[in-house]
Amino acid sequence: MAVYRIYLVHDDGRLEPDESFYCRADDEAVRRLKPSGRPDVRAELWQGGRFIAVAFRPRPCGYPFTSQRRDDAPLPAREKGTPSATSACGTCR
């Protein structure tokens, strides 16, 4: 069993430890990952120094929720004029 940690990452760069737990595999740990209740905070799942997944809420302007595993597939390419997954959309601030 491995130790997994969830960190809350704020848009302003603050990092807040959320919880630590043991799981047998990444899939089991990803199921425990839930988005923060705030659109300006994303939840990141780590196992040691290895990034596993991220989850966040949509912004009020409609920017979509996503939960993505880093090793499965890249995030979809963003279209010109749309925000990146890690930046504020500009209209919600």
mmCIF file of C-alpha atoms in Angstrom:
data_model
loop_
_atom_site.group_PDB
_atom_site.id
_atom_site.type_symbol
_atom_site.label_atom_id
_atom_site.label_comp_id
_atom_site.label_asym_id
_atom_site.label_seq_id
_atom_site.Cartn_x
_atom_site.Cartn_y
_atom_site.Cartn_z
ATOM 1 C CA MET A 1 0.000 0.000 0.000
ATOM 2 C CA ALA A 2 1.183 3.495 -0.815
ATOM 3 C CA VAL A 3 0.582 6.832 0.867
ATOM 4 C CA TYR A 4 -1.407 9.333 -1.218
ATOM 5 C CA ARG A 5 -1.908 12.998 -0.419
ATOM 6 C CA ILE A 6 -4.471 15.533 -1.586
ATOM 7 C CA TYR A 7 -3.392 19.166 -1.682
ATOM 8 C CA LEU A 8 -5.617 22.178 -2.279
ATOM 9 C CA VAL A 9 -3.957 24.648 -4.662
ATOM 10 C CA HIS A 10 -5.335 28.186 -4.668
ATOM 11 C CA ASP A 11 -5.207 30.440 -7.748
ATOM 12 C CA ASP A 12 -2.985 32.846 -5.808
ATOM 13 C CA GLY A 13 -0.374 30.090 -5.368
ATOM 14 C CA ARG A 14 -1.120 29.040 -1.791
ATOM 15 C CA LEU A 15 -0.762 25.308 -1.120
ATOM 16 C CA GLU A 16 -2.876 23.703 1.585
ATOM 17 C CA PRO A 17 -2.481 20.045 2.653
ATOM 18 C CA ASP A 18 -5.927 18.428 2.774
ATOM 19 C CA GLU A 19 -5.649 14.730 3.611
ATOM 20 C CA SER A 20 -3.333 11.721 3.540
ATOM 21 C CA PHE A 21 -4.437 8.122 3.119
ATOM 22 C CA TYR A 22 -3.271 4.654 2.067
ATOM 23 C CA CYS A 23 -4.458 2.912 -1.107
ATOM 24 C CA ARG A 24 -3.396 -0.174 -3.031
ATOM 25 C CA ALA A 25 -3.502 1.485 -6.471
ATOM 26 C CA ASP A 26 -3.881 4.853 -8.203
ATOM 27 C CA ASP A 27 -7.444 4.074 -9.336
ATOM 28 C CA GLU A 28 -8.558 3.590 -5.756
ATOM 29 C CA ALA A 29 -6.944 6.893 -4.726
ATOM 30 C CA VAL A 30 -8.453 8.803 -7.676
ATOM 31 C CA ARG A 31 -11.927 7.731 -6.544
ATOM 32 C CA ARG A 32 -11.304 9.603 -3.272
ATOM 33 C CA LEU A 33 -10.339 12.806 -5.089
ATOM 34 C CA LYS A 34 -13.170 15.329 -5.085
ATOM 35 C CA PRO A 35 -13.122 18.926 -6.297
ATOM 36 C CA SER A 36 -12.960 21.730 -3.778
ATOM 37 C CA GLY A 37 -16.166 23.630 -3.127
ATOM 38 C CA ARG A 38 -14.614 26.795 -4.562
ATOM 39 C CA PRO A 39 -13.849 27.514 -8.220
ATOM 40 C CA ASP A 40 -10.549 29.248 -7.342
ATOM 41 C CA VAL A 41 -9.147 26.142 -5.613
ATOM 42 C CA ARG A 42 -8.204 22.882 -7.302
ATOM 43 C CA ALA A 43 -7.522 19.556 -5.574
ATOM 44 C CA GLU A 44 -4.373 17.694 -6.634
ATOM 45 C CA LEU A 45 -3.615 14.061 -5.830
ATOM 46 C CA TRP A 46 0.027 13.069 -5.281
ATOM 47 C CA GLN A 47 1.798 9.853 -4.361
ATOM 48 C CA GLY A 48 5.213 10.889 -3.100
ATOM 49 C CA GLY A 49 6.656 13.174 -5.781
ATOM 50 C CA ARG A 50 4.417 11.730 -8.495
ATOM 51 C CA PHE A 51 1.428 13.780 -9.653
ATOM 52 C CA ILE A 52 -1.633 11.544 -10.174
ATOM 53 C CA ALA A 53 -4.711 13.688 -10.917
ATOM 54 C CA VAL A 54 -6.445 17.037 -10.502
ATOM 55 C CA ALA A 55 -10.086 17.956 -9.845
ATOM 56 C CA PHE A 56 -11.730 21.371 -9.771
ATOM 57 C CA ARG A 57 -15.147 23.035 -9.972
ATOM 58 C CA PRO A 58 -16.371 25.004 -12.974
ATOM 59 C CA ARG A 59 -16.105 28.729 -12.769
ATOM 60 C CA PRO A 60 -19.330 30.780 -12.660
ATOM 61 C CA CYS A 61 -18.809 31.696 -16.306
ATOM 62 C CA GLY A 62 -19.223 28.044 -17.257
ATOM 63 C CA TYR A 63 -15.601 26.917 -17.542
ATOM 64 C CA PRO A 64 -15.989 23.117 -17.258
ATOM 65 C CA PHE A 65 -15.196 20.835 -14.338
ATOM 66 C CA THR A 66 -12.481 18.332 -15.053
ATOM 67 C CA SER A 67 -10.908 15.410 -13.308
ATOM 68 C CA GLN A 68 -7.915 14.169 -15.223
ATOM 69 C CA ARG A 69 -5.271 11.567 -14.622
ATOM 70 C CA ARG A 70 -1.864 12.745 -15.755
ATOM 71 C CA ASP A 71 -0.738 9.320 -17.048
ATOM 72 C CA ASP A 72 -3.902 8.381 -18.972
ATOM 73 C CA ALA A 73 -4.314 11.223 -21.424
ATOM 74 C CA PRO A 74 -3.475 14.889 -21.705
ATOM 75 C CA LEU A 75 -6.053 17.537 -21.013
ATOM 76 C CA PRO A 76 -7.832 18.537 -24.224
ATOM 77 C CA ALA A 77 -6.090 21.241 -26.194
ATOM 78 C CA ARG A 78 -7.637 24.569 -25.450
ATOM 79 C CA GLU A 79 -9.117 26.651 -28.187
ATOM 80 C CA LYS A 80 -7.823 30.117 -28.924
ATOM 81 C CA GLY A 81 -9.253 32.591 -26.445
ATOM 82 C CA THR A 82 -10.200 30.029 -23.771
ATOM 83 C CA PRO A 83 -8.480 29.799 -20.389
ATOM 84 C CA SER A 84 -5.987 27.125 -19.443
ATOM 85 C CA ALA A 85 -6.957 24.546 -16.841
ATOM 86 C CA THR A 86 -4.731 26.152 -14.211
ATOM 87 C CA SER A 87 -5.497 29.825 -14.752
ATOM 88 C CA ALA A 88 -8.443 32.003 -13.911
ATOM 89 C CA CYS A 89 -10.814 32.530 -16.801
ATOM 90 C CA GLY A 90 -10.652 36.294 -16.440
ATOM 91 C CA THR A 91 -14.400 36.902 -16.246
ATOM 92 C CA CYS A 92 -14.866 35.265 -12.863
ATOM 93 C CA ARG A 93 -12.376 37.345 -10.897
#
